[in-house]
Structures are given as C-alpha cells and as structure tokens.
Amino acid sequence: MTGPKPAMSILDPTQLTLMRAISGATLRNTVLSNNIANADTPGFQPSDVDFHAALAGALEEGPEAIESISFAPEQLNTGAVRADGNGVNSEAEAAKLAENGLEIEALEQVANSRLQIMRTAMGMNG
C-alpha cells in the first residue's frame, strides 16, 4: 500500500512553471544585487542562481517536481578580480542583473496574460 499522493496545484502545468520561473528569477535578482552591493568587500565571491537548469530538470520529472522545486544560490569560483580577493566584476554583474530583470518582466507578462485569458473564459473579467 502506498501513501497519499501530494495535492496537485489548481494551476495548469504551464502556469505553474511560469510562476516557479518568476520565483527563481526573483531570487536570482536578489543574489545579483547582493553581488553588486559587495563589490567593494574584500574577499567577497559572487553567487548566482541557475534556475533555468533546475526548471529544466523538474520539467523532465513531471508536475510534482515542478510544484516542489526550490532554488538556491551557488557561490561562483571566479577567483580574485582585485588584489583584495574580491571576485565581483561589477560590469558583468550589472549586465546579468539587467538581463534578468527583462526576463522577470517577460515572465510576468506571459503569466498575467494567461490568467486574464482564464478569467475571460470563466466570465470573470470586469
């Protein structure tokens, strides 16, 4: 006899994936901002969040994996960029932050559009 199955989300798998991607991208935004904030901290090494790879793996496993996915920052081994041991390249981090911000915006637009379509289909627009 097997135990009870975990409750499934009321969101369809595509919407759930979009919401998880927004969550991963938002965490990445925080981590990249922290890297920039610590650009002058001696010995600081930057981190990043590879939420794309985590999502890709969860998508291969199925809806339950998407629902339970979590993201975590990982320290990068960039080595020292400066003599004080700091490994932050501020320009590169700023570029990643800008790109990630655009990705968040795009993900939110798609997710909101899908929700609006569902509301319209249910007669809930207004």
C-alpha positions as semicolon CSV with decimal commas, in nm:
position;residue;x (nm);y (nm);z (nm)
1;M;0,000;0,000;0,000
2;T;0,133;0,341;-0,088
3;G;0,086;0,668;0,099
4;P;-0,137;0,951;-0,018
5;K;-0,025;1,148;-0,318
6;P;0,066;1,514;-0,261
7;A;-0,207;1,759;-0,352
8;M;-0,174;1,897;-0,702
9;S;-0,191;2,266;-0,774
10;I;-0,507;2,409;-0,925
11;L;-0,282;2,582;-1,179
12;D;-0,212;2,410;-1,508
13;P;0,147;2,290;-1,555
14;T;0,238;2,581;-1,784
15;Q;0,113;2,843;-1,540
16;L;0,281;2,663;-1,252
17;T;0,609;2,655;-1,446
18;L;0,580;3,027;-1,519
19;M;0,521;3,102;-1,151
20;R;0,822;2,891;-1,048
21;A;1,037;3,063;-1,313
22;I;0,933;3,402;-1,174
23;S;1,028;3,281;-0,827
24;G;1,370;3,162;-0,947
25;A;1,435;3,480;-1,144
26;T;1,335;3,694;-0,845
27;L;1,578;3,507;-0,620
28;R;1,847;3,548;-0,887
29;N;1,775;3,924;-0,892
30;T;1,835;3,940;-0,517
31;V;2,160;3,742;-0,542
32;L;2,294;3,952;-0,830
33;S;2,205;4,272;-0,643
34;N;2,392;4,138;-0,340
35;N;2,697;4,072;-0,557
36;I;2,696;4,433;-0,677
37;A;2,642;4,562;-0,324
38;N;2,950;4,369;-0,212
39;A;3,176;4,477;-0,499
40;D;3,400;4,661;-0,252
41;T;3,401;4,392;0,020
42;P;3,747;4,235;0,049
43;G;3,742;3,860;-0,019
44;F;3,378;3,854;-0,132
45;Q;3,299;3,596;-0,400
46;P;2,984;3,633;-0,612
47;S;2,698;3,385;-0,627
48;D;2,432;3,310;-0,886
49;V;2,111;3,108;-0,918
50;D;2,080;2,870;-1,214
51;F;1,703;2,842;-1,204
52;H;1,691;2,754;-1,576
53;A;1,872;2,423;-1,519
54;A;1,663;2,346;-1,211
55;L;1,340;2,409;-1,403
56;A;1,457;2,202;-1,700
57;G;1,528;1,909;-1,468
58;A;1,192;1,944;-1,296
59;L;1,010;1,959;-1,630
60;E;1,163;1,624;-1,724
61;E;1,042;1,471;-1,396
62;G;0,682;1,594;-1,416
63;P;0,427;1,822;-1,246
64;E;0,503;1,707;-0,891
65;A;0,869;1,804;-0,935
66;I;0,771;2,145;-1,071
67;E;0,546;2,204;-0,773
68;S;0,813;2,117;-0,519
69;I;1,114;2,277;-0,689
70;S;1,330;2,510;-0,486
71;F;1,615;2,734;-0,590
72;A;1,934;2,817;-0,405
73;P;2,226;3,046;-0,476
74;E;2,560;2,887;-0,552
75;Q;2,893;3,059;-0,497
76;L;3,086;3,110;-0,819
77;N;3,454;3,027;-0,834
78;T;3,555;3,334;-1,031
79;G;3,880;3,384;-0,846
80;A;4,002;3,722;-0,737
81;V;3,931;4,010;-0,972
82;R;4,115;4,252;-0,746
83;A;4,416;4,239;-0,517
84;D;4,194;4,236;-0,204
85;G;4,048;3,899;-0,310
86;N;3,712;4,033;-0,424
87;G;3,577;3,831;-0,717
88;V;3,298;4,064;-0,832
89;N;3,313;4,207;-1,184
90;S;3,064;4,492;-1,137
91;E;3,003;4,545;-1,508
92;A;2,933;4,177;-1,572
93;E;2,703;4,157;-1,269
94;A;2,514;4,471;-1,379
95;A;2,465;4,319;-1,726
96;K;2,333;3,993;-1,575
97;L;2,102;4,193;-1,347
98;A;1,961;4,391;-1,641
99;E;1,908;4,075;-1,847
100;N;1,743;3,900;-1,554
101;G;1,514;4,200;-1,497
102;L;1,395;4,178;-1,857
103;E;1,332;3,806;-1,812
104;I;1,124;3,867;-1,500
105;E;0,921;4,128;-1,686
106;A;0,858;3,892;-1,978
107;L;0,764;3,601;-1,750
108;E;0,521;3,821;-1,555
109;Q;0,358;3,948;-1,875
110;V;0,304;3,594;-2,006
111;A;0,173;3,469;-1,669
112;N;-0,065;3,766;-1,634
113;S;-0,190;3,725;-1,991
114;R;-0,263;3,357;-1,929
115;L;-0,452;3,441;-1,609
116;Q;-0,655;3,706;-1,793
117;I;-0,746;3,451;-2,060
118;M;-0,864;3,211;-1,788
119;R;-1,070;3,485;-1,620
120;T;-1,230;3,578;-1,952
121;A;-1,308;3,213;-2,028
122;M;-1,480;3,182;-1,689
123;G;-1,673;3,504;-1,741
124;M;-1,486;3,678;-1,459
125;N;-1,349;3,977;-1,648
126;G;-1,453;4,315;-1,523
